[in-house]
Amino acid sequence: MSAITVRVPAKVNLQLAVGPLREDGYHDLVNVFHAVSLFDEVTAAEPADGDVTAAPLRVRVEGDHTGEVPVSDDNLAVRAAMALAGRAGRTYRADLLIRKSIPVAGGMAGGSADAAAALVACNELWGLGLPVEDLMEIAADIGSDVPFALLGGTAVGTGRGERLAPLETAGVFHWVFALADGGLSTPRVYGECDRLREEAGVAAPRPAVSETLLDALRRGDAKALGQALANDLQPAALALRPSLADTLAAGRERGALGALVSGSGPTCAFLAESAEHAHELAGLITDVDGCRAVVTAHGPVPGATVAGAGAG
Ligand code: ATP
């Protein structure tokens, strides 16, 4: 097969509990990930020109607001493909094309999603046949959010977020996402979270998963889930981008069952009662200041999945 296309979802964190800073620079987390139907697509193709002196891995990125995405070895999809080739122990070549719909630096783990998609696409293109357990190991080395993008669904991550256990859920949850102009740097938001805690003299509590949230997921109870949504990074994201408080308030006032900043932001997530309610809510928040676009999505959805194979 000379080209493989993989579709990969964005995530929203239903609960993000941030513990104390560890000696290795990471925080201990409890991270309830939920994959939603907002997708990037990564195509891995055999290079057409056969130029063996060219870089073995090249990448192009298409989509809106992709100026911040590197088209070098710093691209997480390239890093993932290089790690996979390294594991297989020889040089493999591929041209990667990333079609982005997941907002860049939006707190929805788009870069991690592309890395997961590149692992699945190149594993297939190069005929390596590595089992998903091996891909999960490589994924965890690339970044804490990459294993979840392979797995999808709803799962709880512990450690720095990379030790995953799938969660039982019922039904479908409907979401509205308010995309903001510009991104927020994840390390900066964690730094601000530490700074705010130090300033207030509060020690970070040991993170623990919310039983109320797990119960709401198991029962498919959107109302209860809306009330249980929690993100310890939210105060830091709001401190760095005060206008997000207005966006969240607008969603709540206009009928969202719950509202929170997605991960490190600045995307805001709103839970709706149904698909119709999500569309209605989306229409009501499009004109909120600082909101670049509004999209609806549902979850949970599967992780990185082969969507097509062809002649490139
Ligand atoms: P997270 O929620 O995992 O903290 P995020 O959604 O806030 O991440 P990303 O879109 O994953 O942010 O990207 C953060 C940064 O990573 C970007 O600003 C960009 O410089 C870099 N990056 C590297 N590869 C990619 C990629 N394939 N797509 C997007 N960003 C990438």
Coordinates of C-alpha atoms and ligand atoms in Angstrom, one line a residue:
M1 CA 0.0 0.0 0.0
S2 CA 1.5 3.4 -0.9
A3 CA -0.6 5.7 1.3
I4 CA -2.4 5.2 4.5
T5 CA -4.8 7.8 6.1
V6 CA -5.6 7.7 9.8
R7 CA -8.3 9.8 11.5
V8 CA -7.7 10.8 15.1
P9 CA -9.9 12.6 17.6
A10 CA -9.3 15.6 19.9
K11 CA -9.7 15.2 23.6
V12 CA -11.4 17.1 26.4
N13 CA -10.5 16.6 30.0
L14 CA -13.6 15.9 32.1
Q15 CA -11.5 16.0 35.2
L16 CA -7.9 17.3 35.4
A17 CA -6.6 17.1 39.0
V18 CA -3.1 18.5 39.3
G19 CA -0.9 17.3 42.2
P20 CA 2.4 18.6 43.5
L21 CA 5.3 19.2 41.1
R22 CA 7.5 16.1 41.1
E23 CA 11.3 16.0 41.1
D24 CA 11.4 15.1 37.4
G25 CA 9.5 18.4 36.6
Y26 CA 6.2 16.7 35.9
H27 CA 3.1 16.9 38.0
D28 CA 1.2 13.9 39.4
L29 CA -2.1 14.0 37.6
V30 CA -5.5 12.4 37.6
N31 CA -6.7 13.0 34.1
V32 CA -10.1 11.8 32.8
F33 CA -9.8 11.9 29.1
H34 CA -12.8 11.9 26.7
A35 CA -12.3 11.6 22.9
V36 CA -14.6 13.8 20.9
S37 CA -15.6 13.9 17.2
L38 CA -13.3 16.7 16.1
F39 CA -10.7 15.0 14.0
D40 CA -7.3 15.6 12.4
E41 CA -6.2 13.3 9.5
V42 CA -2.7 12.1 8.9
T43 CA -1.7 10.5 5.7
A44 CA 1.6 8.6 5.4
A45 CA 2.7 8.0 1.8
E46 CA 5.7 6.5 0.2
P47 CA 7.8 9.4 -1.2
A48 CA 7.0 9.7 -4.9
D49 CA 10.3 11.1 -6.0
G50 CA 12.4 8.2 -4.8
D51 CA 15.1 10.7 -3.8
V52 CA 17.1 8.7 -1.3
T53 CA 19.2 11.8 -0.4
A54 CA 16.1 13.7 0.9
A55 CA 15.1 13.5 4.6
P56 CA 13.5 10.2 5.3
L57 CA 10.5 11.9 6.9
R58 CA 8.9 15.0 5.5
V59 CA 5.7 16.7 6.7
R60 CA 3.2 19.2 5.3
V61 CA 0.3 20.7 7.3
E62 CA -3.0 21.9 5.9
G63 CA -5.9 23.7 7.6
D64 CA -6.7 27.0 9.3
H65 CA -4.5 28.6 11.9
T66 CA -1.6 26.1 11.4
G67 CA 1.1 28.7 11.3
E68 CA 2.4 27.6 14.7
V69 CA 2.8 24.0 13.7
P70 CA 6.4 23.1 12.9
V71 CA 7.1 21.4 9.6
S72 CA 10.4 20.0 10.9
D73 CA 11.6 17.1 13.1
D74 CA 9.9 19.1 15.9
N75 CA 6.5 18.1 14.6
L76 CA 5.1 15.5 17.0
A77 CA 3.9 13.3 14.0
V78 CA 7.5 13.3 12.6
R79 CA 8.9 12.6 16.1
A80 CA 6.5 9.6 16.5
A81 CA 7.4 8.2 13.0
M82 CA 11.1 8.6 13.8
A83 CA 10.7 6.7 17.1
L84 CA 8.8 4.0 15.3
A85 CA 11.5 3.6 12.6
G86 CA 14.1 3.6 15.4
R87 CA 12.2 0.8 17.2
A88 CA 12.2 -1.2 13.9
G89 CA 15.9 -0.6 13.7
R90 CA 16.3 0.8 10.2
T91 CA 15.6 3.8 8.0
Y92 CA 12.1 4.0 6.7
R93 CA 10.8 6.8 4.5
A94 CA 7.4 8.6 4.5
D95 CA 5.8 11.8 3.4
L96 CA 3.3 12.9 6.1
L97 CA 0.4 15.1 5.3
I98 CA -1.5 16.5 8.4
R99 CA -5.0 17.9 7.8
K100 CA -5.8 19.8 11.0
S101 CA -9.2 20.5 12.4
I102 CA -8.2 20.3 16.0
P103 CA -7.3 23.8 17.2
V104 CA -3.5 24.3 17.6
A105 CA -2.3 25.0 21.1
G106 CA -6.0 24.8 22.1
G107 CA -5.8 22.4 25.1
M108 CA -7.3 19.6 22.9
A109 CA -4.1 17.6 22.4
G110 CA -3.9 18.1 18.6
G111 CA -0.2 17.6 18.4
S112 CA -0.4 14.4 20.5
A113 CA -3.3 13.2 18.3
D114 CA -1.1 13.7 15.2
A115 CA 1.7 11.7 16.8
A116 CA -0.7 8.8 17.6
A117 CA -2.1 8.9 14.0
A118 CA 1.5 8.9 12.5
L119 CA 2.3 5.8 14.6
V120 CA -0.7 3.9 13.3
A121 CA -0.3 5.1 9.7
C122 CA 3.5 4.3 9.5
N123 CA 3.1 1.0 11.3
E124 CA 0.7 0.1 8.4
L125 CA 2.6 1.7 5.6
W126 CA 5.9 0.1 6.5
G127 CA 4.2 -3.3 7.2
L128 CA 5.7 -3.5 10.7
G129 CA 2.7 -5.1 12.2
L130 CA 3.5 -3.9 15.8
P131 CA 0.7 -4.7 18.2
V132 CA -1.1 -1.8 19.9
E133 CA 0.8 -2.5 23.2
D134 CA 4.1 -1.7 21.5
L135 CA 2.6 1.5 19.9
M136 CA 1.4 2.5 23.4
E137 CA 4.9 2.2 24.8
I138 CA 6.4 4.4 22.0
A139 CA 3.5 6.8 22.4
A140 CA 4.2 7.3 26.2
D141 CA 7.8 8.2 25.3
I142 CA 6.6 11.0 22.9
G143 CA 4.2 12.7 25.3
S144 CA 1.7 12.1 28.2
D145 CA -1.4 12.6 26.0
V146 CA -0.3 10.4 23.1
P147 CA -1.3 7.0 24.5
F148 CA -4.9 8.2 25.0
A149 CA -5.1 9.4 21.4
L150 CA -4.4 5.8 20.3
L151 CA -6.9 4.4 22.7
G152 CA -9.8 6.9 22.5
G153 CA -13.1 6.5 24.3
T154 CA -13.1 7.7 27.9
A155 CA -10.2 6.8 30.2
V156 CA -8.5 7.8 33.4
G157 CA -4.8 8.6 33.2
T158 CA -2.5 8.6 36.3
G159 CA 1.2 9.3 36.8
R160 CA 1.9 12.1 34.5
G161 CA -1.3 11.1 32.7
E162 CA 0.2 8.3 30.6
R163 CA -0.9 5.2 32.7
L164 CA -4.3 4.6 31.3
A165 CA -7.4 2.7 32.3
P166 CA -10.5 2.7 30.1
L167 CA -13.7 3.9 31.8
E168 CA -17.2 2.5 31.5
T169 CA -19.7 5.0 30.0
A170 CA -23.3 4.9 28.8
G171 CA -24.8 6.8 25.9
V172 CA -23.4 9.7 24.0
F173 CA -22.5 13.1 25.4
H174 CA -22.9 16.3 23.2
W175 CA -20.5 19.1 23.4
V176 CA -20.0 22.6 22.1
F177 CA -16.4 24.0 21.9
A178 CA -15.6 27.7 21.7
L179 CA -12.3 28.1 19.9
A180 CA -10.3 31.1 20.9
D181 CA -8.0 33.4 18.9
G182 CA -4.4 32.3 19.5
G183 CA -3.2 29.4 21.8
L184 CA -2.0 29.0 25.3
S185 CA 1.4 27.3 26.0
T186 CA 0.8 24.2 28.2
P187 CA 4.1 24.6 30.2
R188 CA 3.2 28.3 30.8
V189 CA -0.2 27.3 32.2
Y190 CA 1.3 24.7 34.5
G191 CA 3.8 27.3 35.7
E192 CA 1.1 29.7 36.4
C193 CA -0.8 27.0 38.3
D194 CA 2.2 26.5 40.6
R195 CA 2.7 30.2 41.0
L196 CA -0.9 30.8 42.0
R197 CA -0.7 28.0 44.5
E198 CA 2.5 29.3 46.0
E199 CA 1.1 32.9 46.2
A200 CA -2.0 31.6 48.0
G201 CA 0.1 29.4 50.3
V202 CA -1.9 26.3 49.4
A203 CA -0.2 22.9 49.0
A204 CA -1.3 20.9 46.0
P205 CA -3.6 18.1 47.2
R206 CA -2.9 14.5 46.1
P207 CA -5.0 14.1 43.0
A208 CA -7.9 11.7 43.2
V209 CA -10.5 10.7 40.7
S210 CA -14.0 12.0 41.4
E211 CA -16.4 9.2 42.2
T212 CA -19.4 11.5 41.3
L213 CA -17.9 11.9 37.8
L214 CA -17.3 8.2 37.3
D215 CA -20.9 7.5 38.4
A216 CA -22.3 10.1 36.0
L217 CA -20.3 8.6 33.2
R218 CA -21.4 5.0 34.0
R219 CA -25.1 6.2 34.1
G220 CA -24.8 8.4 31.0
D221 CA -26.2 11.2 33.1
A222 CA -25.3 14.5 31.3
K223 CA -26.7 16.7 34.0
A224 CA -24.6 15.0 36.8
L225 CA -21.6 15.0 34.5
G226 CA -22.0 18.7 33.8
Q227 CA -21.9 19.4 37.5
A228 CA -18.9 17.2 38.1
L229 CA -16.6 18.6 35.4
A230 CA -13.4 20.0 37.0
N231 CA -10.1 21.3 35.8
D232 CA -7.4 22.4 38.3
L233 CA -5.6 24.3 35.4
Q234 CA -8.7 26.5 34.9
P235 CA -7.7 29.3 37.4
A236 CA -4.3 29.5 35.7
A237 CA -5.7 29.6 32.2
L238 CA -8.2 32.4 33.4
A239 CA -5.3 34.3 35.0
L240 CA -3.4 34.3 31.7
R241 CA -6.5 34.9 29.5
P242 CA -9.2 36.7 31.6
S243 CA -11.7 36.9 28.7
L244 CA -12.2 33.1 29.1
A245 CA -14.2 33.8 32.3
D246 CA -16.8 35.7 30.1
T247 CA -16.9 32.9 27.6
L248 CA -17.6 30.3 30.3
A249 CA -20.2 32.5 31.9
A250 CA -21.9 33.1 28.5
G251 CA -22.2 29.3 28.0
R252 CA -23.6 28.7 31.5
E253 CA -26.1 31.6 31.2
R254 CA -27.3 30.3 27.9
G255 CA -28.1 26.8 29.2
A256 CA -25.0 24.6 29.2
L257 CA -25.1 21.7 31.7
G258 CA -21.5 22.3 32.5
A259 CA -18.6 24.5 31.3
L260 CA -14.9 24.3 31.7
V261 CA -11.6 25.2 30.1
S262 CA -10.4 22.3 28.0
G263 CA -7.0 21.1 29.4
S264 CA -4.6 24.0 29.4
G265 CA -7.0 26.1 27.3
P266 CA -7.9 28.4 25.7
T267 CA -10.7 26.3 24.1
C268 CA -13.8 26.3 26.3
A269 CA -16.0 23.2 26.5
F270 CA -19.8 23.2 27.2
L271 CA -21.9 20.1 27.8
A272 CA -25.3 20.0 26.2
E273 CA -28.4 17.8 26.8
S274 CA -28.7 16.5 23.2
A275 CA -27.4 17.1 19.7
E276 CA -30.2 19.6 19.1
H277 CA -29.4 21.5 22.3
A278 CA -25.7 21.5 21.3
H279 CA -26.6 23.2 18.0
E280 CA -28.8 25.7 19.7
L281 CA -26.2 26.5 22.3
A282 CA -23.5 26.9 19.6
G283 CA -25.7 29.5 17.9
L284 CA -26.1 31.4 21.1
I285 CA -22.4 31.7 21.9
T286 CA -20.9 32.4 18.5
D287 CA -20.9 36.2 19.1
V288 CA -19.1 36.1 22.5
D289 CA -16.0 38.3 22.5
G290 CA -12.7 36.4 22.0
C291 CA -14.4 33.4 20.4
R292 CA -13.0 32.7 17.0
A293 CA -15.3 29.8 16.1
V294 CA -17.8 27.5 17.7
V295 CA -18.0 23.8 16.9
T296 CA -20.2 20.9 18.1
A297 CA -19.0 17.4 18.7
H298 CA -20.0 14.2 20.5
G299 CA -18.1 11.7 22.6
P300 CA -16.8 9.2 23.3
V301 CA -15.3 8.2 19.9
P302 CA -12.6 5.7 19.1
G303 CA -8.9 6.6 19.0
A304 CA -6.6 6.8 16.0
T305 CA -8.2 4.6 13.2
V306 CA -7.2 3.8 9.7
A307 CA -9.7 5.7 7.5
G308 CA -8.4 4.8 4.1
A309 CA -5.6 3.1 2.1
G310 CA -4.7 3.8 -1.5
A311 CA -2.2 4.9 -4.1
G312 CA -1.2 8.1 -2.3
Ligands
ATP1 P1 -2.2 19.7 25.1 O1 -3.7 19.8 25.3 O2 -1.7 18.3 24.8 O3 -1.4 20.4 26.1 P2 -2.5 21.6 23.0 O4 -3.7 21.1 22.4 O5 -2.6 22.8 23.9 O6 -1.8 20.5 23.8 P3 -1.1 21.3 20.5 O7 -2.0 21.7 19.4 O8 -0.9 19.8 20.7 O9 -1.5 22.0 21.9 O10 0.3 21.9 20.2 C1 1.2 22.6 21.1 C2 2.4 23.0 20.4 O11 3.1 21.9 19.9 C3 2.2 23.9 19.2 O12 2.2 25.2 19.5 C4 3.3 23.5 18.2 O13 4.3 24.4 18.3 C5 3.7 22.1 18.6 N1 3.4 21.0 17.7 C6 4.3 20.1 17.3 N2 3.7 19.2 16.4 C7 2.4 19.6 16.3 C8 1.3 19.1 15.5 N3 1.4 18.0 14.7 N4 0.2 19.8 15.6 C9 0.1 20.9 16.5 N5 1.1 21.4 17.2 C10 2.3 20.7 17.1

